Amino acid sequence: MDIFDLVVIGKVVLENEVVIAEIGVKNEKITAISRDIGVLKGNKTLDFGQSYVFPGMIDVHVHCFSNPNEGFIPTSSSAAVGGITSFMDMPYDLPNPISNVAQFNKKVHQLEQEALVDICLWGTISKTGGTDQIIPLAEAGAIAFKMSTFETDEYRFPRIPDPEILKAMELIKETGLRAAFHSENDEIIVDLIDQYQKSGKVYPRAHMETRPPVTETSAVLKLMEFAYWTGVKLHIVHVSHPRTIDLINLFKSQGVQVTSETCFPYLLLDVNDLDHFGPKAKMNPPLRYPEDSDGLWKHLQAGNIELISSDHAPWGPEKKDIGKDNIFLAASGLPGLEIIAPLMFDSAVAKGNLTPLQFAKLMSQHPAEVFQIPGKGKIAVGYDADFAVIDPDATWIIDETKFRSHSKLSPFHGKKIQGKVVHTIVRGTSVYDGTDLTVKPGFGKFIAGSAAKKSLVGSE
């Protein structure tokens, strides 16, 4: 009889059923699943009783280096504590974005020294003249390409002009990877903010009022039409309004390969929270009306949104507090990597809004499928032994002061949650035991994208 490196027992969430089962792990992979308990023998056994053993969660939208105070160690520590076994790090690093192979390879090297969980890396392009780096970045292992129709910073986070977007889409199509976009209409937003500032309308809700839904939907429409003509696989990040999903469904029916994500704050907060919390709840796109949040939930339940992300943006008080008297001065974004899985479990599974199977697809399977992440996203033989164990009966209080992230500011501070991450396992190794991190930086691995040339991955 085989002796496994590890046997995991619990309420296992498979692709199409939830069963009390045991999982045999050998050489970092799932090699057996038994519905009979006590059949598999391991050098180590972890019995989680009635807790759910989910496939490891995957967060496709994380910003490790937009704030250089953060980086891989705090972020991947947050991931491990939150049941996130893999994440995709965005390319808008400060001071230099990941828009060329030299920067990409440097980041891979740092990742391999510092990561506690497995990480994929996004690539991007410079504002103009950068499309020649797309094929080399794909071959170096970029998981996908992120661009924006809104400009945060001309160098680090630029608005890409339409001719460059079309060129980029044609090249990205050749790689088989996905072109993703921050989709907001820059011209309308800049004009509205200018009007509001001149009128002294700088209260928190002004952030939403200067980014009305049309600024999202009009940008998404343009991108989907470009994708129709170029044939690229398109992904729309952080959808904040249900009409955007209505339009995505329309283009899907016309054969456009377009997927979408929403972020947990759009489901769990609304513009009244922006009024209440001010800069702490400021993100782009902004929080919307309660009925818009309800509409996103309906789309989620209908299967119209592929996945949920955190858009983890770890700003500290030095970037948030300056917006207390003028919301436009505050940095946009919230920390979320450590709390997205329990928050969504509480609001979705514990409250009966989604089944555990639906939750696993949104948080694990679909992210892996949309971005072609090999061996991740499912509990199945041959897949990586990545597990997020959630005790559905445990209740706890979110405490922002205990976040592993540099950012210790959250509108969810003090919220009581039902469902707690009690163990996180990456490739058969416990990285979090419910209390402490149990691996050192460097345990996590770089996951290369599907267009990578193996000879280039990790090379200088």
mmCIF file of C-alpha atoms in Angstrom, residues 141-385:
data_model
loop_
_atom_site.group_PDB
_atom_site.id
_atom_site.type_symbol
_atom_site.label_atom_id
_atom_site.label_comp_id
_atom_site.label_asym_id
_atom_site.label_seq_id
_atom_site.Cartn_x
_atom_site.Cartn_y
_atom_site.Cartn_z
ATOM 1 C CA GLY A 141 6.329 33.886 -18.328
ATOM 2 C CA ALA A 142 3.787 36.725 -17.968
ATOM 3 C CA ILE A 143 0.422 35.215 -17.020
ATOM 4 C CA ALA A 144 -1.561 37.931 -18.867
ATOM 5 C CA PHE A 145 -1.410 41.641 -19.757
ATOM 6 C CA LYS A 146 -3.028 44.475 -17.824
ATOM 7 C CA MET A 147 -3.727 47.864 -19.365
ATOM 8 C CA SER A 148 -5.907 50.840 -18.522
ATOM 9 C CA THR A 149 -8.196 53.337 -20.227
ATOM 10 C CA PHE A 150 -7.789 55.619 -17.204
ATOM 11 C CA GLU A 151 -4.547 57.339 -16.258
ATOM 12 C CA THR A 152 -3.309 57.230 -12.686
ATOM 13 C CA ASP A 153 0.289 58.010 -13.646
ATOM 14 C CA GLU A 154 1.651 58.588 -17.149
ATOM 15 C CA TYR A 155 4.647 56.299 -16.572
ATOM 16 C CA ARG A 156 3.559 53.760 -13.975
ATOM 17 C CA PHE A 157 -0.194 53.432 -14.660
ATOM 18 C CA PRO A 158 -0.907 55.134 -18.012
ATOM 19 C CA ARG A 159 -3.981 55.472 -20.136
ATOM 20 C CA ILE A 160 -3.166 53.483 -23.276
ATOM 21 C CA PRO A 161 -4.243 55.276 -26.506
ATOM 22 C CA ASP A 162 -6.650 53.412 -28.777
ATOM 23 C CA PRO A 163 -4.152 52.678 -31.595
ATOM 24 C CA GLU A 164 -1.781 51.126 -29.050
ATOM 25 C CA ILE A 165 -4.624 49.075 -27.545
ATOM 26 C CA LEU A 166 -5.464 47.639 -30.970
ATOM 27 C CA LYS A 167 -1.796 46.803 -31.641
ATOM 28 C CA ALA A 168 -1.472 45.234 -28.209
ATOM 29 C CA MET A 169 -4.627 43.141 -28.658
ATOM 30 C CA GLU A 170 -3.410 41.761 -31.979
ATOM 31 C CA LEU A 171 -0.083 40.737 -30.441
ATOM 32 C CA ILE A 172 -1.624 39.331 -27.253
ATOM 33 C CA LYS A 173 -3.960 37.221 -29.394
ATOM 34 C CA GLU A 174 -0.856 35.584 -30.898
ATOM 35 C CA THR A 175 0.307 34.544 -27.423
ATOM 36 C CA GLY A 176 -3.017 32.969 -26.420
ATOM 37 C CA LEU A 177 -2.951 35.008 -23.203
ATOM 38 C CA ARG A 178 -5.634 37.381 -21.974
ATOM 39 C CA ALA A 179 -5.741 41.178 -22.316
ATOM 40 C CA ALA A 180 -7.224 42.728 -19.180
ATOM 41 C CA PHE A 181 -8.292 46.301 -18.636
ATOM 42 C CA HIS A 182 -9.033 48.802 -15.942
ATOM 43 C CA SER A 183 -12.030 50.223 -17.806
ATOM 44 C CA GLU A 184 -13.003 53.786 -16.992
ATOM 45 C CA ASN A 185 -13.575 56.721 -19.342
ATOM 46 C CA ASP A 186 -10.693 59.049 -18.555
ATOM 47 C CA GLU A 187 -12.005 62.148 -20.354
ATOM 48 C CA ILE A 188 -15.364 62.241 -18.565
ATOM 49 C CA ILE A 189 -13.829 61.569 -15.139
ATOM 50 C CA VAL A 190 -11.084 64.192 -15.447
ATOM 51 C CA ASP A 191 -13.609 66.808 -16.565
ATOM 52 C CA LEU A 192 -16.047 66.007 -13.745
ATOM 53 C CA ILE A 193 -13.337 66.045 -11.084
ATOM 54 C CA ASP A 194 -12.165 69.419 -12.361
ATOM 55 C CA GLN A 195 -15.719 70.793 -12.134
ATOM 56 C CA TYR A 196 -16.238 69.409 -8.644
ATOM 57 C CA GLN A 197 -12.918 70.690 -7.322
ATOM 58 C CA LYS A 198 -13.586 74.183 -8.660
ATOM 59 C CA SER A 199 -16.994 74.125 -6.967
ATOM 60 C CA GLY A 200 -15.542 72.905 -3.667
ATOM 61 C CA LYS A 201 -17.508 69.656 -3.852
ATOM 62 C CA VAL A 202 -14.856 67.419 -2.281
ATOM 63 C CA TYR A 203 -16.978 65.360 0.149
ATOM 64 C CA PRO A 204 -16.571 61.530 0.080
ATOM 65 C CA ARG A 205 -19.578 60.804 -2.166
ATOM 66 C CA ALA A 206 -18.082 63.129 -4.789
ATOM 67 C CA HIS A 207 -15.736 60.283 -5.655
ATOM 68 C CA MET A 208 -18.693 58.270 -6.955
ATOM 69 C CA GLU A 209 -20.463 61.252 -8.482
ATOM 70 C CA THR A 210 -17.441 62.079 -10.656
ATOM 71 C CA ARG A 211 -17.235 58.439 -11.830
ATOM 72 C CA PRO A 212 -20.853 57.692 -12.800
ATOM 73 C CA PRO A 213 -21.667 54.235 -14.258
ATOM 74 C CA VAL A 214 -21.387 55.527 -17.836
ATOM 75 C CA THR A 215 -17.662 56.042 -17.279
ATOM 76 C CA GLU A 216 -17.337 52.280 -16.766
ATOM 77 C CA THR A 217 -19.840 51.026 -19.344
ATOM 78 C CA SER A 218 -18.631 53.277 -22.174
ATOM 79 C CA ALA A 219 -15.017 52.157 -21.684
ATOM 80 C CA VAL A 220 -16.000 48.483 -21.550
ATOM 81 C CA LEU A 221 -18.101 48.811 -24.715
ATOM 82 C CA LYS A 222 -15.139 50.187 -26.665
ATOM 83 C CA LEU A 223 -12.831 47.432 -25.460
ATOM 84 C CA MET A 224 -15.299 44.676 -26.321
ATOM 85 C CA GLU A 225 -15.741 46.092 -29.801
ATOM 86 C CA PHE A 226 -11.950 46.108 -30.209
ATOM 87 C CA ALA A 227 -11.879 42.502 -28.988
ATOM 88 C CA TYR A 228 -14.600 41.613 -31.508
ATOM 89 C CA TRP A 229 -12.402 42.792 -34.389
ATOM 90 C CA THR A 230 -9.066 41.502 -33.095
ATOM 91 C CA GLY A 231 -10.238 38.166 -31.674
ATOM 92 C CA VAL A 232 -8.243 38.611 -28.456
ATOM 93 C CA LYS A 233 -9.380 37.061 -25.181
ATOM 94 C CA LEU A 234 -10.517 40.022 -23.069
ATOM 95 C CA HIS A 235 -10.915 40.326 -19.307
ATOM 96 C CA ILE A 236 -12.635 43.224 -17.544
ATOM 97 C CA VAL A 237 -11.310 43.783 -14.045
ATOM 98 C CA HIS A 238 -13.185 45.135 -10.993
ATOM 99 C CA VAL A 239 -16.672 45.491 -12.482
ATOM 100 C CA SER A 240 -18.670 47.777 -10.193
ATOM 101 C CA HIS A 241 -22.050 47.978 -11.938
ATOM 102 C CA PRO A 242 -24.535 45.332 -13.148
ATOM 103 C CA ARG A 243 -25.106 47.042 -16.500
ATOM 104 C CA THR A 244 -21.482 46.272 -17.367
ATOM 105 C CA ILE A 245 -22.315 42.573 -16.997
ATOM 106 C CA ASP A 246 -25.447 43.004 -19.141
ATOM 107 C CA LEU A 247 -23.232 44.405 -21.909
ATOM 108 C CA ILE A 248 -20.642 41.648 -21.447
ATOM 109 C CA ASN A 249 -23.396 39.040 -21.872
ATOM 110 C CA LEU A 250 -24.469 40.750 -25.094
ATOM 111 C CA PHE A 251 -20.956 40.573 -26.543
ATOM 112 C CA LYS A 252 -20.509 36.992 -25.343
ATOM 113 C CA SER A 253 -23.615 36.100 -27.363
ATOM 114 C CA GLN A 254 -21.820 37.551 -30.405
ATOM 115 C CA GLY A 255 -18.811 35.312 -29.899
ATOM 116 C CA VAL A 256 -16.463 37.721 -28.108
ATOM 117 C CA GLN A 257 -14.228 35.889 -25.642
ATOM 118 C CA VAL A 258 -14.756 38.194 -22.678
ATOM 119 C CA THR A 259 -14.644 37.374 -18.982
ATOM 120 C CA SER A 260 -15.088 39.551 -15.910
ATOM 121 C CA GLU A 261 -14.437 39.859 -12.221
ATOM 122 C CA THR A 262 -15.986 41.892 -9.480
ATOM 123 C CA CYS A 263 -14.325 42.706 -6.167
ATOM 124 C CA PHE A 264 -15.630 41.885 -2.712
ATOM 125 C CA PRO A 265 -16.238 45.566 -1.700
ATOM 126 C CA TYR A 266 -18.702 46.044 -4.581
ATOM 127 C CA LEU A 267 -20.718 43.131 -3.206
ATOM 128 C CA LEU A 268 -20.461 43.982 0.487
ATOM 129 C CA LEU A 269 -20.375 47.799 0.600
ATOM 130 C CA ASP A 270 -22.130 50.702 -1.131
ATOM 131 C CA VAL A 271 -21.835 54.460 -1.479
ATOM 132 C CA ASN A 272 -23.267 54.987 1.998
ATOM 133 C CA ASP A 273 -20.120 53.318 3.324
ATOM 134 C CA LEU A 274 -18.047 55.798 1.318
ATOM 135 C CA ASP A 275 -19.979 58.555 3.101
ATOM 136 C CA HIS A 276 -19.323 56.894 6.456
ATOM 137 C CA PHE A 277 -15.698 55.782 6.115
ATOM 138 C CA GLY A 278 -14.385 58.379 3.647
ATOM 139 C CA PRO A 279 -10.907 57.598 2.231
ATOM 140 C CA LYS A 280 -10.885 54.178 3.937
ATOM 141 C CA ALA A 281 -13.574 53.064 1.476
ATOM 142 C CA LYS A 282 -12.245 54.868 -1.612
ATOM 143 C CA MET A 283 -11.434 52.661 -4.585
ATOM 144 C CA ASN A 284 -11.605 52.846 -8.379
ATOM 145 C CA PRO A 285 -14.203 52.343 -9.747
ATOM 146 C CA PRO A 286 -16.123 53.686 -6.751
ATOM 147 C CA LEU A 287 -18.682 52.010 -4.528
ATOM 148 C CA ARG A 288 -22.153 52.286 -6.057
ATOM 149 C CA TYR A 289 -25.763 52.370 -4.847
ATOM 150 C CA PRO A 290 -27.210 49.481 -2.799
ATOM 151 C CA GLU A 291 -29.371 48.383 -5.751
ATOM 152 C CA ASP A 292 -26.225 48.112 -7.912
ATOM 153 C CA SER A 293 -24.648 45.791 -5.359
ATOM 154 C CA ASP A 294 -27.853 43.721 -5.396
ATOM 155 C CA GLY A 295 -27.640 43.546 -9.180
ATOM 156 C CA LEU A 296 -24.074 42.213 -9.017
ATOM 157 C CA TRP A 297 -25.201 39.517 -6.568
ATOM 158 C CA LYS A 298 -27.922 38.456 -9.017
ATOM 159 C CA HIS A 299 -25.366 38.183 -11.828
ATOM 160 C CA LEU A 300 -23.058 36.224 -9.531
ATOM 161 C CA GLN A 301 -25.813 33.757 -8.659
ATOM 162 C CA ALA A 302 -26.715 33.404 -12.353
ATOM 163 C CA GLY A 303 -23.118 32.551 -13.242
ATOM 164 C CA ASN A 304 -22.558 35.704 -15.306
ATOM 165 C CA ILE A 305 -19.407 36.808 -13.428
ATOM 166 C CA GLU A 306 -16.461 34.424 -13.655
ATOM 167 C CA LEU A 307 -14.623 35.304 -10.467
ATOM 168 C CA ILE A 308 -14.194 37.553 -7.429
ATOM 169 C CA SER A 309 -10.921 39.345 -6.694
ATOM 170 C CA SER A 310 -9.626 41.574 -3.923
ATOM 171 C CA ASP A 311 -7.812 44.315 -5.895
ATOM 172 C CA HIS A 312 -5.542 44.353 -2.819
ATOM 173 C CA ALA A 313 -4.064 47.862 -2.690
ATOM 174 C CA PRO A 314 -2.154 48.317 0.566
ATOM 175 C CA TRP A 315 -2.148 52.037 1.322
ATOM 176 C CA GLY A 316 -1.292 53.251 4.798
ATOM 177 C CA PRO A 317 -2.628 56.335 6.616
ATOM 178 C CA GLU A 318 0.010 58.511 4.936
ATOM 179 C CA LYS A 319 -1.840 58.054 1.606
ATOM 180 C CA LYS A 320 -5.391 57.888 2.954
ATOM 181 C CA ASP A 321 -5.604 60.535 5.669
ATOM 182 C CA ILE A 322 -4.661 63.357 3.306
ATOM 183 C CA GLY A 323 -8.114 62.895 1.757
ATOM 184 C CA LYS A 324 -10.108 63.490 4.929
ATOM 185 C CA ASP A 325 -11.058 66.998 3.852
ATOM 186 C CA ASN A 326 -10.816 66.397 0.098
ATOM 187 C CA ILE A 327 -11.661 62.881 -1.102
ATOM 188 C CA PHE A 328 -9.822 63.457 -4.391
ATOM 189 C CA LEU A 329 -6.455 63.644 -2.610
ATOM 190 C CA ALA A 330 -6.673 60.180 -1.039
ATOM 191 C CA ALA A 331 -5.144 57.106 -2.674
ATOM 192 C CA SER A 332 -7.642 54.653 -4.139
ATOM 193 C CA GLY A 333 -7.778 51.044 -3.023
ATOM 194 C CA LEU A 334 -8.207 48.782 0.006
ATOM 195 C CA PRO A 335 -6.277 45.865 1.460
ATOM 196 C CA GLY A 336 -8.160 42.614 0.929
ATOM 197 C CA LEU A 337 -5.993 39.554 0.427
ATOM 198 C CA GLU A 338 -6.251 38.412 4.040
ATOM 199 C CA ILE A 339 -10.025 38.843 4.356
ATOM 200 C CA ILE A 340 -11.570 38.210 0.918
ATOM 201 C CA ALA A 341 -12.144 34.459 1.409
ATOM 202 C CA PRO A 342 -13.707 34.594 4.901
ATOM 203 C CA LEU A 343 -15.723 37.714 4.058
ATOM 204 C CA MET A 344 -17.129 36.108 0.924
ATOM 205 C CA PHE A 345 -17.740 32.791 2.705
ATOM 206 C CA ASP A 346 -19.677 34.660 5.403
ATOM 207 C CA SER A 347 -21.789 36.662 2.944
ATOM 208 C CA ALA A 348 -22.191 33.947 0.306
ATOM 209 C CA VAL A 349 -22.103 30.437 1.804
ATOM 210 C CA ALA A 350 -22.959 31.055 5.473
ATOM 211 C CA LYS A 351 -25.913 33.265 4.505
ATOM 212 C CA GLY A 352 -27.137 30.871 1.790
ATOM 213 C CA ASN A 353 -26.526 33.177 -1.178
ATOM 214 C CA LEU A 354 -24.153 30.732 -2.911
ATOM 215 C CA THR A 355 -23.486 27.017 -2.486
ATOM 216 C CA PRO A 356 -20.010 25.808 -1.477
ATOM 217 C CA LEU A 357 -19.628 24.530 -5.061
ATOM 218 C CA GLN A 358 -20.437 27.948 -6.543
ATOM 219 C CA PHE A 359 -18.063 29.575 -4.061
ATOM 220 C CA ALA A 360 -15.228 27.202 -5.027
ATOM 221 C CA LYS A 361 -15.741 27.924 -8.717
ATOM 222 C CA LEU A 362 -15.639 31.709 -8.215
ATOM 223 C CA MET A 363 -12.676 31.681 -5.848
ATOM 224 C CA SER A 364 -10.578 28.809 -7.240
ATOM 225 C CA GLN A 365 -11.613 26.975 -10.393
ATOM 226 C CA HIS A 366 -12.601 29.859 -12.642
ATOM 227 C CA PRO A 367 -9.533 32.002 -11.881
ATOM 228 C CA ALA A 368 -7.324 29.052 -12.833
ATOM 229 C CA GLU A 369 -9.311 28.370 -16.011
ATOM 230 C CA VAL A 370 -9.627 31.985 -17.178
ATOM 231 C CA PHE A 371 -5.876 32.565 -16.822
ATOM 232 C CA GLN A 372 -4.728 29.045 -17.725
ATOM 233 C CA ILE A 373 -2.904 28.451 -14.436
ATOM 234 C CA PRO A 374 -1.689 24.850 -14.650
ATOM 235 C CA GLY A 375 -2.489 22.365 -11.886
ATOM 236 C CA LYS A 376 -4.448 24.859 -9.793
ATOM 237 C CA GLY A 377 -8.084 25.528 -8.931
ATOM 238 C CA LYS A 378 -9.534 22.060 -8.306
ATOM 239 C CA ILE A 379 -9.287 19.174 -5.887
ATOM 240 C CA ALA A 380 -8.655 16.397 -8.398
ATOM 241 C CA VAL A 381 -6.003 13.748 -8.943
ATOM 242 C CA GLY A 382 -2.968 15.252 -10.685
ATOM 243 C CA TYR A 383 -3.572 18.777 -9.404
ATOM 244 C CA ASP A 384 -1.350 20.616 -6.934
ATOM 245 C CA ALA A 385 -2.206 19.834 -3.314
#
